[in-house]
Amino acid sequence: MNKITVLLGLCVILIFSNRGLPATLPLQHVRGLWVVRNTLTSAGKIDTLLSFAREYGITDLFVQVRGRGDAYYNSKYEPRANNLTDRNFDPLGYLLSQSVNDSLRIHAWLNVFYVWSKDTLPGNGNHIVRRRADWLARPLNQPDMTLNYPSSTKKAQTEGLYISPMQREAQKYFIGLLEDILSKYAIDGIHLDYIRYPNQRFDLHPDVVSGFRRRYVLNPNQFLLNPESFAQKFSIAGYESFFLQWRKYLLDGLSDFVRELSGTIRAHSDKVIISAAVKPDIAAAHWDFYQDWDRWLREGWLDYAIPMNYTPDSELFQRRIDSYLEKLPADKYLVGIALYNQTPEASIPKIARIMALGNAGFVLFSYNQLPRQKKVADFIKNGFRKDPRFKSGGNPHHIQTH
């Protein structure tokens, strides 16, 4: 046993001393990597990614093929990403062709509602922000938002521009985009990211407002934009009642769309794994982002939720894990762990903790950092090599997780 192994073992004992580690990993354990789109810009980068994944025991790659309303695959809906300089290169197609003999699972990672993040608008006139600005989510303090606004106000609202989650034409557009991918590529999974509202300061999109009015008669502008005057007129209880109905309307509306997306994927193939990156605190996910992801698991609309438990704080990390152990089916979640904001000495005990659980596994964010953090990579590699199934020299990529 080398010094690194001893040190890591002590770290795990100190941080998680009230829980023992089993001798072997759970049979279905997933060791996943999020792969950000800048890795998909050339064949050479993809070859290096696959070589690394094979060497270090990675089982699942979540590859970002839709970033900001652009495509890292051959799309009939969206423009190619600007950093794909070879116009004939299909990143997703190439990745799949080079991994066909592995049992590495390839998940197409799609940012659903988040479509733009820069201070200037996209130059390509075919970009969804240019073509359908009327689909964008509206902040409460600017319900009549136009595309003249982004550089001065968007960062104060959220990280960028979002499509309105309940705008029906936009929903149909994304379903078409999804069907396009499923019809062209033999992927193992669809991974949904940013399948949420930007925050609770949204969404006064006209279609969302009219939908609420049809159900509850009242225009939500009345209590959202002027809560004090509304409370004076209808009482605090009246305000709280309507505000709760508004939040539930958004929460349930997004869940209805997730159910539809799931049905679309299942109709194509019941073998495609459906997963979503979700906010790590379940209550905050519900009421700050209207993301009812534990319900999505219970209903079977997702195969996996991946709560992004990115905190470097070990105590907060563990509190969230405890909540998952209490509230979630053990085989229905993967834990997202960040590498970009913590040292290997901080991240490795977290990875070890997940390896010790009976849950489905973990996903690291992201591949961009892992090759430079050799201690972390070696820990993962040594972890699967200790599994008794590999003592005979078997291929670790033939683990079946489903």
Short mmCIF file of C-alpha atoms in Angstrom, two decimals:
data_model
loop_
_atom_site.label_atom_id
_atom_site.label_comp_id
_atom_site.label_asym_id
_atom_site.label_seq_id
_atom_site.Cartn_x
_atom_site.Cartn_y
_atom_site.Cartn_z
CA MET A 1 0.00 0.00 0.00
CA ASN A 2 1.57 3.31 -1.07
CA LYS A 3 1.63 6.57 0.89
CA ILE A 4 -1.07 8.20 -1.24
CA THR A 5 -3.48 5.34 -0.56
CA VAL A 6 -2.83 5.54 3.19
CA LEU A 7 -3.29 9.33 3.21
CA LEU A 8 -6.55 9.13 1.27
CA GLY A 9 -7.86 6.42 3.56
CA LEU A 10 -7.15 8.59 6.60
CA CYS A 11 -8.90 11.55 4.97
CA VAL A 12 -12.00 9.47 4.37
CA ILE A 13 -12.00 8.16 7.95
CA LEU A 14 -11.63 11.67 9.38
CA ILE A 15 -14.36 13.22 7.28
CA PHE A 16 -16.83 10.35 7.23
CA SER A 17 -15.83 8.53 10.42
CA ASN A 18 -19.41 7.49 11.24
CA ARG A 19 -19.74 5.40 8.07
CA GLY A 20 -17.69 2.35 7.08
CA LEU A 21 -16.46 1.62 3.57
CA PRO A 22 -17.43 -1.68 1.95
CA ALA A 23 -14.71 -3.95 0.62
CA THR A 24 -15.94 -3.72 -2.97
CA LEU A 25 -17.76 -1.23 -5.14
CA PRO A 26 -21.46 -1.65 -5.86
CA LEU A 27 -22.06 -3.69 -8.99
CA GLN A 28 -23.75 -0.88 -10.89
CA HIS A 29 -21.30 1.88 -9.96
CA VAL A 30 -20.97 4.60 -12.59
CA ARG A 31 -17.76 6.65 -12.88
CA GLY A 32 -18.81 9.49 -15.13
CA LEU A 33 -17.25 12.60 -16.63
CA TRP A 34 -18.89 15.73 -17.94
CA VAL A 35 -17.07 16.70 -21.14
CA VAL A 36 -17.41 20.39 -21.99
CA ARG A 37 -17.84 21.27 -25.65
CA ASN A 38 -14.32 22.68 -26.15
CA THR A 39 -13.03 19.08 -26.09
CA LEU A 40 -15.16 18.20 -29.12
CA THR A 41 -13.58 20.59 -31.61
CA SER A 42 -11.15 18.15 -33.25
CA ALA A 43 -10.57 14.45 -33.82
CA GLY A 44 -7.28 14.64 -31.92
CA LYS A 45 -8.94 15.99 -28.78
CA ILE A 46 -11.61 13.32 -28.92
CA ASP A 47 -9.01 10.57 -29.38
CA THR A 48 -7.16 11.83 -26.30
CA LEU A 49 -10.42 11.91 -24.32
CA LEU A 50 -11.25 8.31 -25.20
CA SER A 51 -7.75 7.09 -24.44
CA PHE A 52 -7.89 8.77 -21.04
CA ALA A 53 -11.35 7.35 -20.25
CA ARG A 54 -10.22 3.82 -21.08
CA GLU A 55 -7.04 4.13 -19.03
CA TYR A 56 -8.68 5.49 -15.88
CA GLY A 57 -11.81 3.36 -15.63
CA ILE A 58 -14.42 5.90 -16.73
CA THR A 59 -17.72 4.23 -17.58
CA ASP A 60 -19.85 7.14 -18.84
CA LEU A 61 -19.11 10.31 -20.82
CA PHE A 62 -21.63 13.16 -20.77
CA VAL A 63 -20.56 15.16 -23.83
CA GLN A 64 -21.88 18.66 -24.41
CA VAL A 65 -23.30 18.71 -27.92
CA ARG A 66 -25.65 21.66 -27.43
CA GLY A 67 -24.03 24.51 -25.57
CA ARG A 68 -25.55 27.93 -26.19
CA GLY A 69 -28.15 27.26 -28.85
CA ASP A 70 -25.46 25.83 -31.15
CA ALA A 71 -24.59 22.34 -32.31
CA TYR A 72 -21.58 20.04 -31.96
CA TYR A 73 -23.26 17.54 -34.26
CA ASN A 74 -25.00 17.70 -37.64
CA SER A 75 -28.22 19.51 -36.79
CA LYS A 76 -31.04 20.49 -39.08
CA TYR A 77 -32.27 22.99 -36.48
CA GLU A 78 -29.32 24.92 -35.11
CA PRO A 79 -26.12 26.52 -36.41
CA ARG A 80 -22.78 24.78 -36.02
CA ALA A 81 -20.66 26.05 -33.16
CA ASN A 82 -18.30 28.85 -34.19
CA ASN A 83 -15.22 27.00 -32.94
CA LEU A 84 -15.76 24.05 -35.29
CA THR A 85 -13.37 25.22 -37.98
CA ASP A 86 -13.62 22.09 -40.12
CA ARG A 87 -17.06 22.39 -41.68
CA ASN A 88 -17.14 18.68 -42.52
CA PHE A 89 -16.30 17.46 -39.02
CA ASP A 90 -19.13 15.93 -36.98
CA PRO A 91 -17.90 15.76 -33.35
CA LEU A 92 -20.65 13.52 -32.00
CA GLY A 93 -20.51 11.20 -34.99
CA TYR A 94 -16.75 10.88 -34.72
CA LEU A 95 -16.87 10.22 -30.97
CA LEU A 96 -19.43 7.45 -31.43
CA SER A 97 -17.50 5.85 -34.28
CA GLN A 98 -14.28 5.75 -32.23
CA SER A 99 -15.94 4.31 -29.12
CA VAL A 100 -18.10 1.70 -30.84
CA ASN A 101 -15.98 -1.21 -29.56
CA ASP A 102 -15.93 0.08 -25.98
CA SER A 103 -18.66 -0.26 -23.44
CA LEU A 104 -18.15 3.38 -22.58
CA ARG A 105 -21.60 4.88 -22.56
CA ILE A 106 -21.95 8.14 -24.49
CA HIS A 107 -24.63 10.57 -23.31
CA ALA A 108 -25.56 13.57 -25.46
CA TRP A 109 -25.52 16.53 -23.05
CA LEU A 110 -27.99 19.23 -24.09
CA ASN A 111 -28.47 22.61 -22.46
CA VAL A 112 -32.24 22.88 -22.71
CA PHE A 113 -33.31 26.45 -21.90
CA TYR A 114 -29.99 28.28 -21.50
CA VAL A 115 -29.17 29.59 -24.97
CA TRP A 116 -26.77 32.53 -24.70
CA SER A 117 -24.20 33.83 -22.21
CA LYS A 118 -22.17 36.61 -23.87
CA ASP A 119 -22.68 40.35 -23.47
CA THR A 120 -23.21 40.76 -27.20
CA LEU A 121 -25.90 38.97 -29.15
CA PRO A 122 -25.05 36.08 -31.50
CA GLY A 123 -23.88 37.18 -34.92
CA ASN A 124 -25.45 34.24 -36.72
CA GLY A 125 -28.93 35.20 -37.87
CA ASN A 126 -30.02 31.57 -37.64
CA HIS A 127 -29.34 31.41 -33.91
CA ILE A 128 -32.49 30.86 -31.86
CA VAL A 129 -31.99 34.15 -29.99
CA ARG A 130 -32.03 36.00 -33.30
CA ARG A 131 -34.81 33.97 -34.89
CA ARG A 132 -37.18 33.70 -31.94
CA ALA A 133 -36.54 36.44 -29.44
CA ASP A 134 -40.23 36.17 -28.59
CA TRP A 135 -39.50 32.82 -26.92
CA LEU A 136 -37.14 34.27 -24.32
CA ALA A 137 -38.02 34.12 -20.63
CA ARG A 138 -38.96 37.49 -19.12
CA PRO A 139 -37.63 38.85 -15.82
CA LEU A 140 -40.20 40.32 -13.44
CA ASN A 141 -38.73 43.79 -13.59
CA GLN A 142 -38.75 43.83 -17.40
CA PRO A 143 -41.82 41.95 -18.63
CA ASP A 144 -41.71 43.77 -21.98
CA MET A 145 -38.09 42.80 -22.58
CA THR A 146 -36.66 43.25 -26.05
CA LEU A 147 -33.32 42.27 -27.52
CA ASN A 148 -31.99 45.78 -26.91
CA TYR A 149 -31.35 44.92 -23.28
CA PRO A 150 -28.73 42.17 -22.76
CA SER A 151 -25.38 43.80 -22.03
CA SER A 152 -26.70 46.21 -19.42
CA THR A 153 -29.13 44.06 -17.48
CA LYS A 154 -28.91 40.33 -18.15
CA LYS A 155 -26.03 39.60 -15.78
CA ALA A 156 -27.91 41.24 -12.93
CA GLN A 157 -30.77 38.80 -13.59
CA THR A 158 -29.01 35.52 -14.27
CA GLU A 159 -26.07 33.98 -16.13
CA GLY A 160 -27.53 34.65 -19.58
CA LEU A 161 -30.54 34.32 -21.84
CA TYR A 162 -33.05 31.53 -21.34
CA ILE A 163 -35.92 30.25 -23.43
CA SER A 164 -39.21 30.42 -21.56
CA PRO A 165 -39.77 26.87 -20.25
CA MET A 166 -43.55 26.95 -20.78
CA GLN A 167 -43.62 28.60 -24.20
CA ARG A 168 -45.32 25.91 -26.25
CA GLU A 169 -43.69 26.62 -29.62
CA ALA A 170 -40.27 26.57 -27.97
CA GLN A 171 -41.10 23.25 -26.33
CA LYS A 172 -42.06 21.75 -29.70
CA TYR A 173 -38.84 23.10 -31.19
CA PHE A 174 -36.74 21.34 -28.56
CA ILE A 175 -38.68 18.10 -29.02
CA GLY A 176 -37.90 18.31 -32.74
CA LEU A 177 -34.24 18.92 -31.96
CA LEU A 178 -34.23 15.89 -29.67
CA GLU A 179 -35.90 13.68 -32.28
CA ASP A 180 -33.32 14.82 -34.84
CA ILE A 181 -30.46 13.61 -32.60
CA LEU A 182 -32.17 10.33 -31.74
CA SER A 183 -32.83 9.57 -35.41
CA LYS A 184 -29.21 10.17 -36.48
CA TYR A 185 -27.01 8.96 -33.64
CA ALA A 186 -26.81 5.68 -31.73
CA ILE A 187 -26.25 7.34 -28.38
CA ASP A 188 -26.55 5.60 -25.02
CA GLY A 189 -28.17 8.48 -23.22
CA ILE A 190 -29.77 11.92 -23.35
CA HIS A 191 -28.52 14.23 -20.62
CA LEU A 192 -30.61 17.32 -19.91
CA ASP A 193 -28.96 20.38 -18.37
CA TYR A 194 -30.44 23.77 -17.48
CA ILE A 195 -33.85 22.18 -17.47
CA ARG A 196 -35.08 24.79 -15.02
CA TYR A 197 -36.00 28.43 -14.70
CA PRO A 198 -33.17 30.97 -14.34
CA ASN A 199 -34.44 31.81 -10.84
CA GLN A 200 -37.67 32.83 -9.12
CA ARG A 201 -37.51 36.32 -10.68
CA PHE A 202 -38.92 34.87 -13.91
CA ASP A 203 -41.21 34.26 -15.96
CA LEU A 204 -43.59 36.95 -17.21
CA HIS A 205 -43.55 35.71 -20.77
CA PRO A 206 -46.93 36.68 -22.29
CA ASP A 207 -47.88 33.06 -22.99
CA VAL A 208 -47.11 32.07 -19.40
CA VAL A 209 -49.13 35.00 -18.06
CA SER A 210 -52.12 34.19 -20.27
CA GLY A 211 -51.97 30.52 -19.25
CA PHE A 212 -52.07 31.46 -15.58
CA ARG A 213 -54.97 33.84 -16.20
CA ARG A 214 -56.98 31.14 -17.94
CA ARG A 215 -56.64 28.95 -14.88
CA TYR A 216 -56.82 31.49 -12.03
CA VAL A 217 -58.43 34.56 -13.69
CA LEU A 218 -56.01 36.98 -12.05
CA ASN A 219 -53.12 38.53 -13.98
CA PRO A 220 -49.93 37.53 -12.11
CA ASN A 221 -48.46 40.97 -12.82
CA GLN A 222 -50.78 42.32 -10.14
CA PHE A 223 -49.22 40.42 -7.25
CA LEU A 224 -45.71 39.84 -8.65
CA LEU A 225 -44.90 43.41 -9.65
CA ASN A 226 -46.74 45.20 -6.83
CA PRO A 227 -46.87 42.79 -3.88
CA GLU A 228 -47.35 45.47 -1.19
CA SER A 229 -50.32 47.14 -2.85
CA PHE A 230 -51.82 43.74 -3.68
CA ALA A 231 -51.50 42.65 -0.04
CA GLN A 232 -53.12 45.88 1.14
CA LYS A 233 -56.08 45.26 -1.14
CA PHE A 234 -56.49 41.50 -0.76
CA SER A 235 -54.65 40.84 2.56
CA ILE A 236 -51.34 39.09 3.20
CA ALA A 237 -53.12 35.74 3.06
CA GLY A 238 -54.53 36.62 -0.36
CA TYR A 239 -51.10 37.55 -1.67
CA GLU A 240 -49.49 34.40 -0.27
CA SER A 241 -52.25 32.22 -1.73
CA PHE A 242 -51.85 33.59 -5.26
CA PHE A 243 -48.08 33.61 -5.05
CA LEU A 244 -48.09 29.94 -4.02
CA GLN A 245 -50.39 29.10 -6.94
CA TRP A 246 -48.04 30.95 -9.29
CA ARG A 247 -45.02 29.00 -8.10
CA LYS A 248 -46.89 25.71 -8.32
CA TYR A 249 -48.05 26.63 -11.82
CA LEU A 250 -44.43 27.02 -12.97
CA LEU A 251 -43.26 23.94 -11.05
CA ASP A 252 -45.97 21.70 -12.51
CA GLY A 253 -45.67 23.22 -15.97
CA LEU A 254 -41.99 22.35 -16.20
CA SER A 255 -42.70 18.85 -14.91
CA ASP A 256 -45.30 18.39 -17.65
CA PHE A 257 -42.62 19.19 -20.23
CA VAL A 258 -40.16 16.74 -18.66
CA ARG A 259 -42.84 14.06 -18.87
CA GLU A 260 -43.31 14.87 -22.57
CA LEU A 261 -39.57 14.77 -23.25
CA SER A 262 -39.30 11.44 -21.48
CA GLY A 263 -42.16 10.05 -23.52
CA THR A 264 -40.51 11.21 -26.74
CA ILE A 265 -37.25 9.45 -25.84
CA ARG A 266 -38.98 6.27 -24.63
CA ALA A 267 -41.01 6.12 -27.84
CA HIS A 268 -37.75 6.14 -29.80
CA SER A 269 -36.05 3.53 -27.64
CA ASP A 270 -36.46 2.20 -24.12
CA LYS A 271 -32.71 1.59 -24.04
CA VAL A 272 -31.70 5.29 -24.14
CA ILE A 273 -30.76 6.43 -20.63
CA ILE A 274 -32.47 9.69 -19.58
CA SER A 275 -30.64 11.83 -17.05
CA ALA A 276 -30.67 15.43 -15.88
CA ALA A 277 -28.18 17.67 -14.09
CA VAL A 278 -30.13 19.24 -11.23
CA LYS A 279 -29.72 21.67 -8.37
CA PRO A 280 -28.22 19.89 -5.33
CA ASP A 281 -30.61 21.12 -2.65
CA ILE A 282 -34.03 19.55 -3.27
CA ALA A 283 -36.12 22.27 -1.61
CA ALA A 284 -34.19 25.10 -3.30
CA ALA A 285 -34.51 23.30 -6.63
CA HIS A 286 -38.29 23.28 -6.19
CA TRP A 287 -38.90 26.83 -5.10
CA ASP A 288 -36.00 28.84 -6.47
CA PHE A 289 -35.76 27.14 -9.88
CA TYR A 290 -39.11 25.27 -10.16
CA GLN A 291 -37.23 22.04 -10.76
CA ASP A 292 -39.21 19.19 -9.15
CA TRP A 293 -36.54 16.64 -9.92
CA ASP A 294 -37.26 14.16 -7.15
CA ARG A 295 -40.77 13.85 -8.60
CA TRP A 296 -39.24 13.25 -12.05
CA LEU A 297 -37.44 10.27 -10.54
CA ARG A 298 -40.49 8.93 -8.73
CA GLU A 299 -42.57 9.14 -11.89
CA GLY A 300 -39.90 7.32 -13.90
CA TRP A 301 -39.38 10.21 -16.33
CA LEU A 302 -35.66 10.12 -15.55
CA ASP A 303 -33.42 7.10 -15.16
CA TYR A 304 -30.92 9.21 -13.21
CA ALA A 305 -30.88 12.60 -11.57
CA ILE A 306 -27.41 14.05 -11.13
CA PRO A 307 -27.49 16.63 -8.32
CA MET A 308 -24.57 19.00 -8.83
CA ASN A 309 -23.11 18.77 -5.33
CA TYR A 310 -20.20 21.01 -6.30
CA THR A 311 -19.50 22.57 -2.93
CA PRO A 312 -15.91 22.32 -1.62
CA ASP A 313 -17.37 22.39 1.92
CA SER A 314 -17.22 18.80 3.21
CA GLU A 315 -19.94 19.29 5.81
CA LEU A 316 -22.41 20.79 3.32
CA PHE A 317 -21.51 18.07 0.82
CA GLN A 318 -22.33 15.40 3.41
CA ARG A 319 -25.59 17.05 4.51
CA ARG A 320 -26.79 16.91 0.93
CA ILE A 321 -25.73 13.29 0.62
CA ASP A 322 -27.68 12.51 3.79
CA SER A 323 -30.78 14.10 2.26
CA TYR A 324 -30.41 11.95 -0.87
CA LEU A 325 -30.02 8.82 1.23
CA GLU A 326 -33.21 9.71 3.07
CA LYS A 327 -35.36 10.82 0.12
CA LEU A 328 -34.14 9.14 -3.08
CA PRO A 329 -34.08 5.57 -4.40
CA ALA A 330 -30.49 4.38 -4.11
CA ASP A 331 -30.15 3.37 -7.76
CA LYS A 332 -31.67 6.54 -9.21
CA TYR A 333 -29.08 9.22 -8.61
CA LEU A 334 -25.48 9.95 -9.47
CA VAL A 335 -23.67 12.57 -7.43
CA GLY A 336 -22.01 15.43 -9.31
CA ILE A 337 -18.64 16.44 -7.82
CA ALA A 338 -16.63 19.45 -8.96
CA LEU A 339 -12.88 19.45 -9.58
CA TYR A 340 -12.47 23.07 -10.69
CA ASN A 341 -13.05 24.65 -7.26
CA GLN A 342 -11.17 22.32 -4.88
CA THR A 343 -7.90 20.50 -4.46
CA PRO A 344 -7.49 16.75 -4.95
CA GLU A 345 -7.12 16.45 -1.17
CA ALA A 346 -10.64 17.89 -0.85
CA SER A 347 -12.31 16.12 -3.78
CA ILE A 348 -10.91 12.61 -3.29
CA PRO A 349 -12.64 11.96 0.09
CA LYS A 350 -15.92 13.06 -1.52
CA ILE A 351 -15.40 10.62 -4.39
CA ALA A 352 -14.51 7.91 -1.87
CA ARG A 353 -17.68 8.62 0.06
CA ILE A 354 -19.79 8.09 -3.06
CA MET A 355 -17.87 4.94 -3.92
CA ALA A 356 -18.84 3.66 -0.47
CA LEU A 357 -22.55 4.20 -1.04
CA GLY A 358 -25.06 1.86 -2.60
CA ASN A 359 -26.13 4.59 -5.02
CA ALA A 360 -25.54 4.50 -8.76
CA GLY A 361 -22.21 6.38 -8.73
CA PHE A 362 -20.74 9.80 -9.48
CA VAL A 363 -20.02 12.22 -12.32
CA LEU A 364 -17.06 14.62 -12.17
CA PHE A 365 -17.08 18.16 -13.49
CA SER A 366 -15.14 18.08 -15.57
CA TYR A 367 -12.75 16.34 -17.96
CA ASN A 368 -11.05 19.74 -18.41
CA GLN A 369 -9.52 19.39 -14.95
CA LEU A 370 -9.12 15.65 -14.43
CA PRO A 371 -6.01 14.95 -16.58
CA ARG A 372 -4.19 17.69 -14.65
CA GLN A 373 -5.24 16.23 -11.29
CA LYS A 374 -3.35 12.95 -11.41
CA LYS A 375 -4.07 12.08 -7.78
CA VAL A 376 -7.78 12.11 -8.49
CA ALA A 377 -7.42 10.13 -11.72
CA ASP A 378 -5.22 7.55 -10.02
CA PHE A 379 -7.66 7.21 -7.13
CA ILE A 380 -10.49 6.40 -9.54
CA LYS A 381 -8.29 4.01 -11.48
CA ASN A 382 -7.11 2.21 -8.33
CA GLY A 383 -10.68 2.03 -7.07
CA PHE A 384 -11.95 0.01 -9.99
CA ARG A 385 -8.79 -2.09 -10.18
CA LYS A 386 -9.47 -3.27 -6.61
CA ASP A 387 -12.86 -4.60 -7.68
CA PRO A 388 -12.52 -8.44 -7.62
CA ARG A 389 -14.12 -8.70 -11.06
CA PHE A 390 -10.91 -7.30 -12.57
CA LYS A 391 -8.38 -9.55 -10.84
CA SER A 392 -8.41 -11.88 -13.82
CA GLY A 393 -7.46 -9.02 -16.11
CA GLY A 394 -10.96 -8.37 -17.41
CA ASN A 395 -11.88 -5.23 -19.32
CA PRO A 396 -13.35 -2.68 -16.86
CA HIS A 397 -15.52 -1.27 -19.62
CA HIS A 398 -17.62 -4.40 -19.73
CA ILE A 399 -19.29 -3.58 -16.42
CA GLN A 400 -23.03 -3.55 -17.06
CA THR A 401 -24.79 -0.83 -15.09
CA HIS A 402 -28.35 -1.31 -16.29
#
